[in-house]
Coordinates of C-alpha atoms in Angstrom, one line a residue:
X1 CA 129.6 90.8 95.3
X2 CA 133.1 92.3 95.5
X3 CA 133.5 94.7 98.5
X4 CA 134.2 98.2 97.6
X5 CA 137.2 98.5 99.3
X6 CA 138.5 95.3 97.3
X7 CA 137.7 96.8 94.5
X8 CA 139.6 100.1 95.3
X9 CA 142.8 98.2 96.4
X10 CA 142.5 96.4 92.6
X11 CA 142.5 99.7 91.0
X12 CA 145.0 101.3 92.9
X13 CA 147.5 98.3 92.3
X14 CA 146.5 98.6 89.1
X15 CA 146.8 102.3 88.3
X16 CA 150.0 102.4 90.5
X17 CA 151.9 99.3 89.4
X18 CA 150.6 97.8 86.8
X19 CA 150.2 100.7 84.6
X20 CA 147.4 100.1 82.3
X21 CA 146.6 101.5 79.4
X22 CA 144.7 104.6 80.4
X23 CA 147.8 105.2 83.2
X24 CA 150.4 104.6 80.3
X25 CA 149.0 106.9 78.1
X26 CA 148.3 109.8 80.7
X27 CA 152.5 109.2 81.0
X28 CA 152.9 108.8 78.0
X29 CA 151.3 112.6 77.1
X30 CA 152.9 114.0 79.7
X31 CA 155.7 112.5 78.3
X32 CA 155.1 114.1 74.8
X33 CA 154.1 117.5 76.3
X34 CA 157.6 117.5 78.4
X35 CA 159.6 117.1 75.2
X36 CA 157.3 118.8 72.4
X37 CA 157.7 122.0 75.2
X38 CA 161.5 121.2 75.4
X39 CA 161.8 120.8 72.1
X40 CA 160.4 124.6 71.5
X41 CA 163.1 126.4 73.7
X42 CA 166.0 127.5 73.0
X43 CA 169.6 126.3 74.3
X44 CA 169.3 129.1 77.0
X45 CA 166.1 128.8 78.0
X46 CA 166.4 124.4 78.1
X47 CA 169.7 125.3 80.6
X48 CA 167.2 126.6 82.9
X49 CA 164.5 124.8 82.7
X50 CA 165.8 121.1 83.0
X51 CA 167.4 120.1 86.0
X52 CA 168.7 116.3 87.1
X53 CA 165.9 114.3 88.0
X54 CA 168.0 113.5 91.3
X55 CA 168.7 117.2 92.2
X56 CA 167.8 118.3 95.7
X57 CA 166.2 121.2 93.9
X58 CA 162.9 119.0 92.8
X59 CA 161.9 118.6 96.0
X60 CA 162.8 122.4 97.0
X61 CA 158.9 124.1 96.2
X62 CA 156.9 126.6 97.7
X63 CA 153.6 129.1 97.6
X64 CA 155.4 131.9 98.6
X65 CA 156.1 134.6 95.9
X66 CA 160.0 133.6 95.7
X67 CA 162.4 136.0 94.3
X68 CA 164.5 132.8 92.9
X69 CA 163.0 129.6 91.8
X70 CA 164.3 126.7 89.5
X71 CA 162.7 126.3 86.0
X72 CA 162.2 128.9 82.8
X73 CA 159.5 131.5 84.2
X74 CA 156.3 131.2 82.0
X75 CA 157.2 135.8 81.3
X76 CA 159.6 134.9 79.3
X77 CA 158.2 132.2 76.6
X78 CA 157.3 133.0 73.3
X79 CA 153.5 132.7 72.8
X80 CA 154.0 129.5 70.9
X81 CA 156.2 128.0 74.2
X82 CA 153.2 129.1 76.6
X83 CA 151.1 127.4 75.0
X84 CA 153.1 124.4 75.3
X85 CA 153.9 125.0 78.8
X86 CA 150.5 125.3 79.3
X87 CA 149.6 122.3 78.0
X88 CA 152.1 120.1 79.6
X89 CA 150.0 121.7 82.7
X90 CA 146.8 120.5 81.7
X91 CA 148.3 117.1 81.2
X92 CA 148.8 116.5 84.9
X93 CA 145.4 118.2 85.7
X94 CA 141.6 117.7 85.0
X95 CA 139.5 120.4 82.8
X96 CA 138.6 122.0 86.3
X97 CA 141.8 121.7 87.9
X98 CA 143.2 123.3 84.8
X99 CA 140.6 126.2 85.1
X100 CA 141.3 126.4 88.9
X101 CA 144.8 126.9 88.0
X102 CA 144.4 129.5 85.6
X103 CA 142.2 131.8 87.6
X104 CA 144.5 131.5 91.1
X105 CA 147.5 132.6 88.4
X106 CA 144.7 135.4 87.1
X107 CA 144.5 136.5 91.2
X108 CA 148.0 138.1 91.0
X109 CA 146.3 140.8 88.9
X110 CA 143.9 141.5 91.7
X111 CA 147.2 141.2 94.4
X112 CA 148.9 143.3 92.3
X113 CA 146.2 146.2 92.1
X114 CA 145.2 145.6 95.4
X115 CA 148.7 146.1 96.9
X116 CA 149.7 149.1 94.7
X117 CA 149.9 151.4 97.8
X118 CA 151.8 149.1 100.1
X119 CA 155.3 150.0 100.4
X120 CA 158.2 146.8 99.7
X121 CA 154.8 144.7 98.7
X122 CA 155.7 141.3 96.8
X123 CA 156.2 141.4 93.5
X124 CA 152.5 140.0 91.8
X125 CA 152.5 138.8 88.3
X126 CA 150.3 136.4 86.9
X127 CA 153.0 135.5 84.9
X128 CA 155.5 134.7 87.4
X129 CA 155.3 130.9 87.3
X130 CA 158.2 128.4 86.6
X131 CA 158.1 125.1 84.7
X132 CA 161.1 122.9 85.2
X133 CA 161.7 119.6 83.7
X134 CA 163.5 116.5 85.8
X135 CA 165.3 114.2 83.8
X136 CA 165.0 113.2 80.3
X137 CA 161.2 112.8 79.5
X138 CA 161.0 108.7 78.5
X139 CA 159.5 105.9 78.9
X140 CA 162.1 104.0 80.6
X141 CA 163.7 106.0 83.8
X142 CA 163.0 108.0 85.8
X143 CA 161.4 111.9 85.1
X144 CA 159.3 114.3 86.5
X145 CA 158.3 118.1 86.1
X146 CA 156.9 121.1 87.9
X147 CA 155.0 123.9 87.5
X148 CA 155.5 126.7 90.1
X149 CA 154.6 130.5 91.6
X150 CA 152.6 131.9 94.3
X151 CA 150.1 129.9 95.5
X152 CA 150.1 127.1 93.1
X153 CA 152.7 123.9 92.9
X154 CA 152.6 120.7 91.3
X155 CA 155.2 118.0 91.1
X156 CA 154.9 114.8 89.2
X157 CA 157.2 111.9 89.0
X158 CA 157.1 109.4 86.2
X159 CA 159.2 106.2 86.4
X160 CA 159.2 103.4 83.7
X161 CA 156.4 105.0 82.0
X162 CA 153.8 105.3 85.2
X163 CA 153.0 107.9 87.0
X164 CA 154.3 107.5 90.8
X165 CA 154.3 111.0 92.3
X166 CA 151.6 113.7 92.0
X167 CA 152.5 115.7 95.1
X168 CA 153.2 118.0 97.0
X169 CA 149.9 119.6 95.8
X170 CA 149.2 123.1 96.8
X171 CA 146.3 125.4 95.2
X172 CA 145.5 129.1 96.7
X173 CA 143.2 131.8 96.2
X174 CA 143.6 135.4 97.7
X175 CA 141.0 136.9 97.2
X176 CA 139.3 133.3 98.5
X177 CA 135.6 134.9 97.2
X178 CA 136.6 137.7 94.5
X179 CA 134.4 140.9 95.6
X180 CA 136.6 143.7 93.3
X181 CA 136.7 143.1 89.9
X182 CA 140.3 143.7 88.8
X183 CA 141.0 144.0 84.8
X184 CA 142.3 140.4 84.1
X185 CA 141.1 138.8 87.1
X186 CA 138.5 136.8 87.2
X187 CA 134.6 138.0 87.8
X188 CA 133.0 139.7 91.0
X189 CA 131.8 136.3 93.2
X190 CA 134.5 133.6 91.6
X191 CA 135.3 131.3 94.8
X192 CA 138.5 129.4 93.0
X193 CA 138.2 126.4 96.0
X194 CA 134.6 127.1 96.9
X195 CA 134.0 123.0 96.9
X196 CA 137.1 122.5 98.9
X197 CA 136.4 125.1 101.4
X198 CA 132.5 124.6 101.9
X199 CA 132.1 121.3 101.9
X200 CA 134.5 120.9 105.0
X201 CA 131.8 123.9 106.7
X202 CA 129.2 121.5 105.8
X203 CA 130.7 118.4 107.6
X204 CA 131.3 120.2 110.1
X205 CA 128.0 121.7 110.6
X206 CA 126.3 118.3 110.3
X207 CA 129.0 116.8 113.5
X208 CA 126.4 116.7 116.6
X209 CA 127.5 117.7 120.0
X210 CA 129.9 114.8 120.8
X211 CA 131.6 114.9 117.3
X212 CA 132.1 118.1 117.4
X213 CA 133.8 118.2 120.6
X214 CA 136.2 115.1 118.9
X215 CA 136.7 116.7 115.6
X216 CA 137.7 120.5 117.1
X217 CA 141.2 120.3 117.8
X218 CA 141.5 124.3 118.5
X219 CA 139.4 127.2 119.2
X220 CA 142.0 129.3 117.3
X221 CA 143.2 128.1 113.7
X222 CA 147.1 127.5 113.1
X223 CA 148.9 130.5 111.8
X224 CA 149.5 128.5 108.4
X225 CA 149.7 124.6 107.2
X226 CA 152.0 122.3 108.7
X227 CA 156.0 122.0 107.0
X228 CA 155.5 124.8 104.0
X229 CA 157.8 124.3 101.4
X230 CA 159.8 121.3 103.3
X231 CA 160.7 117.8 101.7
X232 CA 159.1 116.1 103.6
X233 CA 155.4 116.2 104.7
X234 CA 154.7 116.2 108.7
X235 CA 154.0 112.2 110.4
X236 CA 152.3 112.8 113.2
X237 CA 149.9 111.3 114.9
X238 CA 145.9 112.0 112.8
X239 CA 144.0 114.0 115.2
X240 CA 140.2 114.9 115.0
X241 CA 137.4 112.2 114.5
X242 CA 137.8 109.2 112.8
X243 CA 135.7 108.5 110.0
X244 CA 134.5 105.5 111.9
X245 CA 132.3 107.8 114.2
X246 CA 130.7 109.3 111.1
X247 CA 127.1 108.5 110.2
X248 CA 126.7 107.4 106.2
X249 CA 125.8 111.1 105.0
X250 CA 128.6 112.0 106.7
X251 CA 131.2 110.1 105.4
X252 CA 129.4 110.9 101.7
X253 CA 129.9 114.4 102.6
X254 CA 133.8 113.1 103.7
X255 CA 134.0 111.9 100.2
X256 CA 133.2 114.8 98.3
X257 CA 135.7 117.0 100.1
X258 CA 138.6 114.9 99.3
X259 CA 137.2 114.3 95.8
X260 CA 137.0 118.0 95.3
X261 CA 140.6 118.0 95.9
X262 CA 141.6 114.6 93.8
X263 CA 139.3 115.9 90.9
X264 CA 141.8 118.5 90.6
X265 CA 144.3 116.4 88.9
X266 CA 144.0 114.1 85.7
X267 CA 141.1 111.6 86.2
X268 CA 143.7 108.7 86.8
X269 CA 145.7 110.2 89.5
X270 CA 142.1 110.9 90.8
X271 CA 141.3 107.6 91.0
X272 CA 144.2 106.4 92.2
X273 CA 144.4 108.9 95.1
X274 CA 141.0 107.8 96.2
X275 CA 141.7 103.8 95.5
X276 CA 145.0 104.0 97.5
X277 CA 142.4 105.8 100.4
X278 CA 139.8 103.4 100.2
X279 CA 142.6 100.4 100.0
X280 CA 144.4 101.8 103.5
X281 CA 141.0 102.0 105.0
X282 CA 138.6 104.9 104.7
X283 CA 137.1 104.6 108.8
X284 CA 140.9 105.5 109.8
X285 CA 140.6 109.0 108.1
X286 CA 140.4 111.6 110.7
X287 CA 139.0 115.2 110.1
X288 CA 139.9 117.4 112.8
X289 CA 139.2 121.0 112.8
X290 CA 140.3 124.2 114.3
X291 CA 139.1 127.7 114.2
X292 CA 135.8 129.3 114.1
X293 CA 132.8 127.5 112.5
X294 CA 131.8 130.2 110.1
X295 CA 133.2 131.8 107.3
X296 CA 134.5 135.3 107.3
X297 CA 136.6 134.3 110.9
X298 CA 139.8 132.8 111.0
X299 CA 139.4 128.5 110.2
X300 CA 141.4 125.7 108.9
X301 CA 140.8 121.7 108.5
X302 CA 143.2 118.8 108.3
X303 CA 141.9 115.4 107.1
X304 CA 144.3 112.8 107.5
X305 CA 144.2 109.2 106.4
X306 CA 147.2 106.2 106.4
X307 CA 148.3 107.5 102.8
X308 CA 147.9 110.9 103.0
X309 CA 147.7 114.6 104.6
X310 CA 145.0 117.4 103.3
X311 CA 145.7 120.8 105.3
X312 CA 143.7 123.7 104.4
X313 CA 144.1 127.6 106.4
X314 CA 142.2 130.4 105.6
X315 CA 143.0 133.1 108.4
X316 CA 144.6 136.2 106.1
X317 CA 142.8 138.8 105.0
X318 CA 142.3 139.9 101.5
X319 CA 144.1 143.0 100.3
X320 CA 141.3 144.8 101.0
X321 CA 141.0 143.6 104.4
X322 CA 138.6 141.1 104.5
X323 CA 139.5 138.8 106.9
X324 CA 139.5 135.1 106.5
X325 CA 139.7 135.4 102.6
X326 CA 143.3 134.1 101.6
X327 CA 143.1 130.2 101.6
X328 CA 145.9 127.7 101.5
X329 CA 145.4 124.2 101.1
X330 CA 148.0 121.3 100.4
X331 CA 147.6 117.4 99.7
X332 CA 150.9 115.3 100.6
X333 CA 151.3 111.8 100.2
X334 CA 152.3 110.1 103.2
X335 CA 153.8 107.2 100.9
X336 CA 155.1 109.0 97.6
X337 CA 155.2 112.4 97.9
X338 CA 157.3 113.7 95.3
X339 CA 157.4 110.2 93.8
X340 CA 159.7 108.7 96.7
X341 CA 158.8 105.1 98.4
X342 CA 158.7 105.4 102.0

């Protein structure tokens, strides 16, 4: 029998560098959605929203409600180009990725309403969101996209036809667990990351005594996740307890978390996220967390592996003043984050 993590490393080569069918045509859409979106704006519109895959502006991104951002913002599209901007989304993403997306952009009506009162509040629009195009979408070359606004970035890179870059990855939710209904929100008891926030509670909760002690880090949670918005994703040292100390339901429950997040995306760069994990060696991911160990307190969680960093904060309150119901979560690569080799 092949061991698992030899199998893993095969995929990942394969969905990485070898580009196989299912990898090539996952490009190969995006590929088609870039251009067929392109294709649908007009010459003022395609000025804004494609900029040189090279720029120093694809790697400037943030969560942040941003008065200026690169790209076409998603108000101004016909309902014919949303719908193709849209798409080009869901090309990146998995059906419940896609829906996650939808609903944290639906959460600015809730800001929005909840904020009405609150004098030089940000501007909330679930329509403020930016999709910018890197290059000339191809087969050959390189090309990449974004879509952007508060609480909610993706950035792929493409080169030759595969897919080499799916990160940064951020995904938000304020309210974390909806408890107003706002019109065009989403309903009363949505959690938009409810798998990515409780399943971390539940690892933790199942850590005895002297794994607890190695995975808490720090009674109080950090005021937000580590280098927002920079270029580069932090390199220090993983801190917490090493999957090696986990016992087998454990490191299941491991699993899940960080396939909650990968699930997010299309099913290849899924895969490939959790082959290139499996290929560095799962027993050197650390979870390490800080915070209090129930919900409704301040919290957050890093899980960090060879390959990658997975930082999620949920201290804020909500605008109604719930505290500890605003999350922020991120997934960098280590190795390609925003489709550059290190």
């Amino acid at each position: 029998m092949v061991h698992l993590a030899a199998k893993f490393a095969c995929v990942v080569v394969l969905l990485l560098h070898a580009a196989p069918v299912l990898a090539q045509s996952r490009a190969e859409g995006m590929a088609a959605a870039a251009n067929a979106f392109l294709a649908a704006l007009t010459p003022e519109q395609r000025t804004e929203a494609v900029v040189a895959f090279d720029s120093p502006q694809r790697r400037d991104w943030h969560n942040i409600p941003k008065d200026d951002r690169k790209g076409v913002e998603f108000a101004v599209l016909s309902p014919e180009q949303r719908q193709l901007a849209l798409a080009l989304l869901h090309s990146g993403l998995s059906d419940d990725g896609y829906d996650k997306a939808l609903k944290i952009m639906s959460l600015e009506n809730n800001l929005r309403e909840g904020e009405k009162n609150v004098q030089g509040a940000p501007l909330r629009d679930p329509e403020r969101y930016f999709i910018t195009i890197f290059g000339e979408p191809a087969g050959v070359g390189a090309w990449g996209w974004s879509f952007e606004g508060h609480h909610f970035s993706q950035n792929i890179a493409v080169q030759d036809g595969t897919i080499v870059g799916d990160t940064p990855s951020f995904w938000g939710a304020n309210p974390a667990t909806l408890i107003t209904f706002v019109e065009g929100g989403p309903e009363v008891g949505t959690r938009t990351l409810a798998q990515e926030e409780q399943l971390a509670f539940d690892l933790l909760t199942s850590l005895d005594q002297s794994q607890r002690a190695e995975a808490i880090i720090a009674d109080k949670p950090p005021a937000d996740y580590r280098a927002a918005g920079q270029p580069e994703p932090p390199r220090s040292a993983p801190e917490g307890i090493p999957a090696k100390q986990l016992t087998d339901l454990q490191k299941e429950t491991l699993r899940s978390l960080l396939a909650a997040f990968c699930n997010n995306q299309a099913p290849e760069l899924a895969a490939a996220r959790l082959a290139e994990i499996d290929a560095s060696g799962f027993d050197r991911v650390h979870f390490a967390w800080q915070g209090a160990d129930k919900p409704g307190v301040g919290h957050a969680y890093r899980i960090q592996g060879p390959t990658f960093l997975l930082e999620l904060v949920n201290i804020q309150a909500d605008p109604a003043g719930n505290p500890a119901n605003h999350i922020h979560s991120v997934w960098r690569s280590l190795n390609h984050d925003f489709g550059v080799a290190e």
